[in-house]
């Protein structure tokens, strides 16, 4: 997929190479593992093609609906797209992952950091700051060195006008890493 993407964006497109890659991709798509489909969806998401990313994640759901990485990625894809309908549904994917038990296939757990951070981003978008802070506090207790949760908490505290606590958290991050740009900007 990445090679095809690169070929199509060249100044001079080698149509024969594009055709060959498209044919190979069609065959590979049929035999792809869940992890390969998730990686392809991740590539399309980072490339800004939410529709294709969603398509690949849905293929994973057809084979293994309990695959946590795919459900979490689907939540992020929907949360970051420009369509209100998908943004509203994104929290359902994060909630489903967070509701899973420790023994779920694909690495699922009630404390999946990617799902927690996705739900926090959704709650921040909805301005439900207290609920987002509650989730972040639990995550920080379980993963005290997870800097993105600390930065996100400081950002939400600033939005909540709790300047003093936001400054304390930024200082905590800077104590661990004096060159952390996000903490320096806070």
Coordinates of N, CA and C in Angstrom, one line a residue:
X1 N 0.8 -1.2 0.0 CA 0.0 0.0 0.0 C 0.9 1.2 0.0
X2 N 1.9 1.3 0.8 CA 2.8 2.4 0.9 C 3.5 2.6 -0.5
X3 N 3.9 1.6 -1.1 CA 4.6 1.7 -2.4 C 3.7 2.2 -3.4
X4 N 2.4 1.7 -3.4 CA 1.4 2.2 -4.4 C 1.1 3.7 -4.1
X5 N 1.0 4.1 -2.9 CA 0.8 5.4 -2.5 C 1.9 6.3 -3.0
X6 N 3.2 5.9 -2.8 CA 4.3 6.7 -3.3 C 4.4 6.8 -4.8
X7 N 4.1 5.7 -5.5 CA 4.1 5.7 -7.0 C 3.1 6.7 -7.5
X8 N 1.9 6.7 -6.9 CA 0.9 7.5 -7.4 C 1.1 9.0 -7.2
X9 N 2.1 9.3 -6.3 CA 2.4 10.7 -6.0 C 3.6 11.2 -6.7
X10 N 4.2 10.4 -7.5 CA 5.4 10.8 -8.2 C 5.0 11.8 -9.3
X11 N 6.0 12.6 -9.7 CA 5.8 13.6 -10.8 C 5.5 12.8 -12.1
X12 N 6.3 11.8 -12.4 CA 6.1 11.0 -13.6 C 5.7 9.6 -13.1
X13 N 4.4 9.3 -13.3 CA 3.9 8.0 -12.8 C 4.2 6.9 -13.7
X14 N 4.8 5.8 -13.2 CA 5.0 4.6 -13.9 C 3.8 3.8 -13.8
X15 N 2.9 3.9 -14.9 CA 1.6 3.2 -14.8 C 1.7 1.7 -14.8
X16 N 2.8 1.2 -15.4 CA 3.0 -0.3 -15.4 C 3.2 -0.7 -13.9
X17 N 4.1 0.0 -13.2 CA 4.4 -0.3 -11.8 C 3.1 -0.2 -11.0
X18 N 2.3 0.9 -11.2 CA 1.1 1.1 -10.5 C 0.1 -0.1 -10.7
X19 N 0.0 -0.5 -11.9 CA -0.9 -1.6 -12.3 C -0.5 -2.9 -11.6
X20 N 0.8 -3.1 -11.6 CA 1.4 -4.3 -11.0 C 1.1 -4.3 -9.5
X21 N 1.4 -3.2 -8.9 CA 1.2 -3.1 -7.4 C -0.3 -3.2 -7.0
X22 N -1.2 -2.6 -7.9 CA -2.6 -2.7 -7.6 C -3.1 -4.2 -7.7
X23 N -2.5 -4.9 -8.7 CA -2.9 -6.3 -8.8 C -2.4 -7.1 -7.6
X24 N -1.1 -6.9 -7.2 CA -0.6 -7.5 -6.0 C -1.3 -7.2 -4.8
X25 N -1.7 -5.9 -4.6 CA -2.5 -5.5 -3.5 C -3.8 -6.2 -3.4
X26 N -4.5 -6.4 -4.5 CA -5.8 -7.1 -4.5 C -5.6 -8.5 -4.0
X27 N -4.6 -9.2 -4.4 CA -4.3 -10.6 -4.0 C -3.9 -10.6 -2.5
X28 N -3.1 -9.7 -2.1 CA -2.6 -9.6 -0.7 C -3.7 -9.3 0.2
X29 N -4.7 -8.4 -0.2 CA -5.8 -8.1 0.7 C -6.7 -9.3 1.0
X30 N -6.8 -10.2 0.1 CA -7.6 -11.4 0.4 C -7.0 -12.3 1.4
X31 N -5.6 -12.3 1.4 CA -4.9 -13.3 2.3 C -4.3 -12.6 3.5
X32 N -4.6 -11.3 3.7 CA -4.0 -10.6 4.8 C -4.4 -11.0 6.2
X33 N -3.5 -11.0 7.1 CA -3.8 -11.3 8.5 C -4.5 -10.0 9.1
X34 N -5.0 -10.2 10.3 CA -5.7 -9.1 11.0 C -4.6 -8.0 11.3
X35 N -3.4 -8.4 11.7 CA -2.4 -7.4 12.0 C -2.0 -6.6 10.7
X36 N -1.9 -7.3 9.6 CA -1.6 -6.6 8.3 C -2.7 -5.6 7.9
X37 N -3.9 -6.0 8.1 CA -5.0 -5.1 7.8 C -5.0 -3.9 8.8
X38 N -4.7 -4.1 10.0 CA -4.6 -3.0 11.0 C -3.5 -2.1 10.6
X39 N -2.3 -2.6 10.2 CA -1.2 -1.8 9.8 C -1.6 -1.0 8.5
X40 N -2.3 -1.6 7.6 CA -2.7 -0.9 6.4 C -3.7 0.2 6.7
X41 N -4.6 -0.1 7.6 CA -5.5 1.0 8.1 C -4.8 2.1 8.7
X42 N -3.8 1.8 9.5 CA -3.0 2.8 10.2 C -2.3 3.7 9.2
X43 N -1.7 3.1 8.2 CA -1.1 3.8 7.1 C -2.0 4.8 6.4
X44 N -3.2 4.3 6.1 CA -4.2 5.2 5.4 C -4.7 6.3 6.3
X45 N -4.8 6.0 7.6 CA -5.2 7.0 8.6 C -4.2 8.1 8.6
X46 N -2.9 7.7 8.8 CA -1.9 8.7 8.8 C -1.7 9.5 7.5
X47 N -2.1 8.8 6.4 CA -2.1 9.5 5.1 C -3.2 10.4 4.9
X48 N -4.2 10.4 5.8 CA -5.3 11.3 5.7 C -6.5 10.7 5.0
X49 N -6.5 9.4 4.6 CA -7.5 8.8 3.9 C -8.4 8.0 4.9
X50 N -9.3 8.7 5.6 CA -10.1 8.1 6.6 C -11.0 7.0 6.1
X51 N -11.5 7.2 4.9 CA -12.5 6.2 4.3 C -11.8 4.9 4.1
X52 N -10.6 4.9 3.5 CA -9.9 3.6 3.2 C -9.4 3.0 4.6
X53 N -9.0 3.8 5.5 CA -8.6 3.3 6.8 C -9.8 2.6 7.5
X54 N -11.0 3.2 7.4 CA -12.2 2.6 8.0 C -12.5 1.3 7.3
X55 N -12.3 1.2 6.0 CA -12.6 0.0 5.2 C -11.7 -1.1 5.7
X56 N -10.4 -0.9 5.9 CA -9.5 -1.9 6.3 C -9.8 -2.4 7.7
X57 N -10.2 -1.4 8.6 CA -10.5 -1.8 10.0 C -11.8 -2.6 10.0
X58 N -12.7 -2.3 9.1 CA -14.0 -3.1 9.1 C -13.7 -4.5 8.6
X59 N -12.7 -4.7 7.7 CA -12.4 -6.0 7.3 C -11.9 -6.9 8.5
X60 N -11.1 -6.2 9.3 CA -10.7 -7.0 10.5 C -11.9 -7.4 11.4
X61 N -12.9 -6.5 11.5 CA -14.1 -6.7 12.3 C -14.9 -7.9 11.8
X62 N -14.8 -8.1 10.4 CA -15.5 -9.2 9.8 C -14.9 -10.6 10.3
X63 N -13.6 -10.6 10.5 CA -12.9 -11.8 10.9 C -12.8 -12.0 12.4
X64 N -12.5 -10.9 13.1 CA -12.2 -11.0 14.5 C -12.7 -9.7 15.2
X65 N -14.0 -9.6 15.5 CA -14.5 -8.4 16.1 C -13.9 -8.1 17.4
X66 N -13.4 -9.0 18.1 CA -12.8 -8.8 19.4 C -11.4 -8.2 19.3
X67 N -10.8 -8.0 18.2 CA -9.5 -7.6 18.0 C -9.4 -6.1 18.5
X68 N -8.7 -5.9 19.6 CA -8.7 -4.7 20.3 C -8.0 -3.6 19.6
X69 N -6.9 -3.9 18.9 CA -6.2 -2.8 18.2 C -7.1 -2.3 17.1
X70 N -7.8 -3.1 16.4 CA -8.7 -2.6 15.3 C -9.8 -1.8 15.9
X71 N -10.4 -2.2 17.0 CA -11.5 -1.3 17.5 C -11.0 0.0 18.0
X72 N -9.8 0.0 18.6 CA -9.2 1.3 19.1 C -8.9 2.2 17.9
X73 N -8.3 1.6 16.9 CA -7.9 2.4 15.7 C -9.2 2.9 15.1
X74 N -10.2 2.1 15.0 CA -11.5 2.6 14.4 C -12.0 3.8 15.2
X75 N -11.9 3.8 16.5 CA -12.3 4.9 17.3 C -11.5 6.1 17.0
X76 N -10.2 6.0 16.8 CA -9.3 7.1 16.5 C -9.6 7.6 15.1
X77 N -9.9 6.7 14.1 CA -10.2 7.1 12.8 C -11.4 8.0 12.7
X78 N -12.5 7.5 13.4 CA -13.7 8.2 13.5 C -13.6 9.5 14.2
X79 N -12.9 9.5 15.3 CA -12.7 10.7 16.1 C -12.0 11.9 15.3
X80 N -11.1 11.5 14.5 CA -10.3 12.5 13.8 C -10.8 12.8 12.4
X81 N -11.9 12.2 11.9 CA -12.4 12.6 10.6 C -13.3 13.8 10.8
X82 N -13.7 14.4 9.7 CA -14.4 15.7 9.7 C -15.9 15.5 9.7
X83 N -16.4 14.3 9.8 CA -17.8 14.0 9.8 C -18.4 13.8 11.2
X84 N -19.3 14.7 11.6 CA -19.9 14.7 12.9 C -20.5 13.3 13.3
X85 N -21.1 12.7 12.3 CA -21.7 11.4 12.6 C -20.7 10.4 13.1
X86 N -19.5 10.3 12.5 CA -18.5 9.4 12.9 C -17.8 9.8 14.2
X87 N -17.7 11.1 14.4 CA -17.1 11.6 15.6 C -17.9 11.2 16.8
X88 N -19.2 11.3 16.7 CA -20.2 10.9 17.7 C -20.1 9.4 18.0
X89 N -19.9 8.6 17.0 CA -19.8 7.1 17.2 C -18.5 6.6 17.7
X90 N -17.4 7.5 17.6 CA -16.1 7.0 18.0 C -16.0 6.6 19.4
X91 N -16.7 7.2 20.3 CA -16.6 6.8 21.7 C -17.1 5.4 22.0
X92 N -18.0 4.9 21.2 CA -18.5 3.6 21.3 C -17.4 2.5 21.2
X93 N -16.4 2.8 20.3 CA -15.3 1.9 20.1 C -14.4 1.9 21.3
X94 N -14.1 3.1 21.8 CA -13.2 3.2 23.0 C -13.9 2.5 24.2
X95 N -15.2 2.8 24.4 CA -15.9 2.2 25.5 C -15.9 0.7 25.4
X96 N -16.1 0.2 24.2 CA -16.1 -1.3 24.0 C -14.8 -1.9 24.4
X97 N -13.7 -1.3 24.0 CA -12.4 -1.8 24.4 C -12.2 -1.7 25.9
X98 N -12.6 -0.5 26.5 CA -12.4 -0.4 27.9 C -13.3 -1.3 28.8
X99 N -14.4 -1.8 28.2 CA -15.3 -2.7 28.9 C -14.8 -4.1 28.8
X100 N -13.8 -4.4 27.9 CA -13.3 -5.8 27.8 C -12.5 -6.2 29.1
X101 N -12.4 -7.4 29.3 CA -11.6 -8.0 30.4 C -10.2 -8.1 30.0
X102 N -9.4 -8.5 31.0 CA -8.0 -8.7 30.8 C -7.6 -9.8 29.8
X103 N -8.5 -10.8 29.6 CA -8.2 -11.9 28.8 C -8.6 -11.8 27.3
X104 N -9.0 -10.6 26.9 CA -9.5 -10.4 25.5 C -8.4 -10.6 24.5
X105 N -8.7 -11.2 23.4 CA -7.7 -11.4 22.3 C -7.2 -10.1 21.8
X106 N -6.0 -10.0 21.3 CA -5.4 -8.8 20.7 C -4.9 -7.8 21.7
X107 N -4.7 -8.2 23.0 CA -4.2 -7.4 24.0 C -5.2 -6.5 24.7
X108 N -6.4 -6.9 24.7 CA -7.4 -6.0 25.3 C -7.3 -6.0 26.9
X109 N -7.7 -4.9 27.4 CA -7.7 -4.7 28.9 C -8.6 -3.5 29.2
X110 N -9.0 -3.5 30.4 CA -9.8 -2.4 30.9 C -9.0 -1.1 30.9
X111 N -7.7 -1.2 30.9 CA -6.9 0.0 31.0 C -6.0 0.2 29.7
X112 N -6.5 -0.1 28.6 CA -5.8 0.1 27.3 C -5.5 1.5 27.1
X113 N -4.3 1.9 27.1 CA -3.9 3.3 27.1 C -4.4 4.0 25.8
X114 N -4.3 3.4 24.7 CA -4.8 4.0 23.4 C -6.3 4.3 23.5
X115 N -7.0 3.4 24.0 CA -8.5 3.6 24.2 C -8.8 4.7 25.2
X116 N -8.0 4.7 26.3 CA -8.2 5.7 27.3 C -8.0 7.1 26.7
X117 N -6.8 7.2 26.0 CA -6.5 8.5 25.5 C -7.5 8.9 24.4
X118 N -8.0 7.9 23.7 CA -9.0 8.3 22.7 C -10.3 8.8 23.3
X119 N -10.7 8.1 24.4 CA -11.9 8.5 25.1 C -11.7 9.9 25.7
X120 N -10.5 10.1 26.3 CA -10.1 11.5 26.8 C -10.2 12.5 25.7
X121 N -9.7 12.2 24.6 CA -9.8 13.2 23.4 C -11.2 13.5 23.1
X122 N -12.1 12.4 23.1 CA -13.5 12.6 22.8 C -14.1 13.5 23.9
X123 N -13.9 13.2 25.1 CA -14.5 14.0 26.2 C -14.0 15.4 26.2
X124 N -12.7 15.6 25.8 CA -12.2 17.0 25.7 C -12.9 17.7 24.6
X125 N -13.2 17.0 23.5 CA -13.9 17.6 22.4 C -15.3 18.0 22.8
X126 N -15.9 17.2 23.7 CA -17.3 17.5 24.2 C -17.3 18.4 25.4
X127 N -16.1 18.8 25.8 CA -15.9 19.7 27.0 C -16.4 19.0 28.3
X128 N -16.3 17.7 28.4 CA -16.6 17.0 29.6 C -15.2 16.8 30.4
X129 N -14.7 18.0 30.9 CA -13.4 18.0 31.4 C -13.2 17.1 32.7
X130 N -14.2 17.2 33.6 CA -14.1 16.4 34.8 C -14.0 14.9 34.6
X131 N -14.8 14.4 33.6 CA -14.8 13.0 33.3 C -13.5 12.6 32.6
X132 N -12.9 13.5 31.8 CA -11.6 13.3 31.1 C -10.5 13.3 32.2
X133 N -10.6 14.2 33.2 CA -9.6 14.2 34.2 C -9.6 13.0 35.1
X134 N -10.8 12.5 35.3 CA -11.0 11.2 36.1 C -10.3 10.1 35.4
X135 N -10.5 9.9 34.1 CA -9.8 8.9 33.3 C -8.3 9.1 33.3
X136 N -7.9 10.3 33.1 CA -6.4 10.6 33.1 C -5.8 10.3 34.5
X137 N -6.5 10.6 35.6 CA -5.9 10.3 36.9 C -5.7 8.8 37.1
X138 N -6.7 8.0 36.7 CA -6.5 6.6 36.8 C -5.4 6.1 36.0
X139 N -5.2 6.6 34.8 CA -4.1 6.2 33.9 C -2.8 6.6 34.5
X140 N -2.7 7.8 35.0 CA -1.5 8.3 35.6 C -1.1 7.5 36.8
X141 N -2.0 7.0 37.6 CA -1.7 6.2 38.7 C -1.1 4.8 38.3
X142 N -1.7 4.3 37.2 CA -1.3 3.0 36.7 C 0.0 3.1 35.9
X143 N 0.2 4.2 35.2 CA 1.4 4.5 34.4 C 2.0 5.8 34.7
X144 N 2.7 5.9 35.8 CA 3.1 7.3 36.2 C 4.2 7.9 35.3
X145 N 4.8 7.1 34.5 CA 5.8 7.7 33.5 C 5.3 7.9 32.1
X146 N 4.0 7.8 32.0 CA 3.4 8.0 30.6 C 3.1 9.5 30.4
X147 N 4.1 10.1 29.8 CA 4.1 11.6 29.7 C 2.9 12.1 28.9
X148 N 2.4 11.4 27.8 CA 1.3 12.0 27.1 C 0.0 12.2 28.0
X149 N -0.2 11.3 29.0 CA -1.3 11.5 29.9 C -1.1 12.7 30.8
X150 N 0.1 12.9 31.2 CA 0.4 14.1 32.0 C 0.2 15.4 31.3
X151 N 0.7 15.4 30.0 CA 0.6 16.6 29.2 C -0.9 16.8 28.9
X152 N -1.7 15.8 28.6 CA -3.1 15.9 28.3 C -3.8 16.5 29.6
X153 N -3.4 15.9 30.7 CA -4.1 16.4 31.9 C -3.8 17.9 32.2
X154 N -2.6 18.3 32.0 CA -2.2 19.7 32.1 C -3.0 20.6 31.1
X155 N -3.1 20.1 29.9 CA -3.9 20.9 28.9 C -5.4 21.0 29.3
X156 N -6.0 20.0 29.8 CA -7.4 20.0 30.2 C -7.5 20.9 31.4
X157 N -6.5 20.9 32.3 CA -6.6 21.7 33.5 C -6.5 23.2 33.1
X158 N -5.7 23.5 32.1 CA -5.7 24.9 31.6 C -7.0 25.3 31.0
X159 N -7.6 24.4 30.3 CA -9.0 24.7 29.7 C -10.0 24.8 30.8
X160 N -9.8 24.2 32.0 CA -10.7 24.3 33.1 C -10.3 25.5 34.0
X161 N -9.3 26.2 33.6 CA -8.8 27.4 34.4 C -8.2 27.0 35.7
X162 N -7.6 25.8 35.8 CA -6.9 25.4 37.0 C -5.4 25.6 36.7
X163 N -4.9 26.8 36.7 CA -3.6 27.2 36.3 C -2.5 26.6 37.2
X164 N -2.8 26.6 38.5 CA -1.8 26.2 39.5 C -1.5 24.7 39.3
X165 N -2.5 23.9 39.2 CA -2.3 22.4 39.1 C -1.7 22.1 37.7
X166 N -2.1 22.8 36.7 CA -1.5 22.6 35.4 C 0.0 22.9 35.4
X167 N 0.4 24.0 36.1 CA 1.8 24.3 36.2 C 2.6 23.2 37.0
X168 N 2.0 22.7 38.0 CA 2.6 21.6 38.8 C 2.9 20.4 37.9
X169 N 1.9 20.0 37.1 CA 2.0 18.9 36.2 C 3.1 19.1 35.2
X170 N 3.1 20.3 34.6 CA 4.1 20.7 33.6 C 5.5 20.6 34.3
X171 N 5.6 21.1 35.5 CA 6.9 21.0 36.2 C 7.3 19.6 36.5
X172 N 6.3 18.7 36.8 CA 6.6 17.3 37.0 C 7.2 16.6 35.7
X173 N 6.6 17.0 34.6 CA 7.1 16.5 33.3 C 8.5 17.0 33.1
X174 N 8.7 18.3 33.3 CA 10.0 18.9 33.1 C 11.1 18.4 34.0
X175 N 10.7 17.9 35.2 CA 11.7 17.3 36.1 C 12.2 16.0 35.5
X176 N 11.3 15.2 34.9 CA 11.7 14.0 34.3 C 12.5 14.2 32.9
X177 N 12.0 15.2 32.2 CA 12.6 15.5 30.9 C 12.6 17.0 30.7
X178 N 13.8 17.7 31.0 CA 13.8 19.1 30.9 C 13.6 19.7 29.5
X179 N 13.7 18.9 28.5 CA 13.6 19.4 27.1 C 12.3 19.0 26.5
X180 N 11.3 18.6 27.3 CA 10.0 18.2 26.7 C 9.3 19.5 26.2
X181 N 9.2 19.5 24.9 CA 8.6 20.7 24.3 C 7.2 21.0 24.7
X182 N 6.4 20.0 24.8 CA 5.0 20.2 25.1 C 4.9 20.8 26.5
X183 N 5.6 20.3 27.5 CA 5.6 20.8 28.8 C 6.2 22.2 28.9
X184 N 7.2 22.5 28.1 CA 7.8 23.9 28.0 C 6.7 24.9 27.5
X185 N 5.9 24.4 26.5 CA 4.9 25.3 25.9 C 3.8 25.6 26.9
X186 N 3.5 24.7 27.8 CA 2.5 24.9 28.8 C 2.9 26.0 29.8

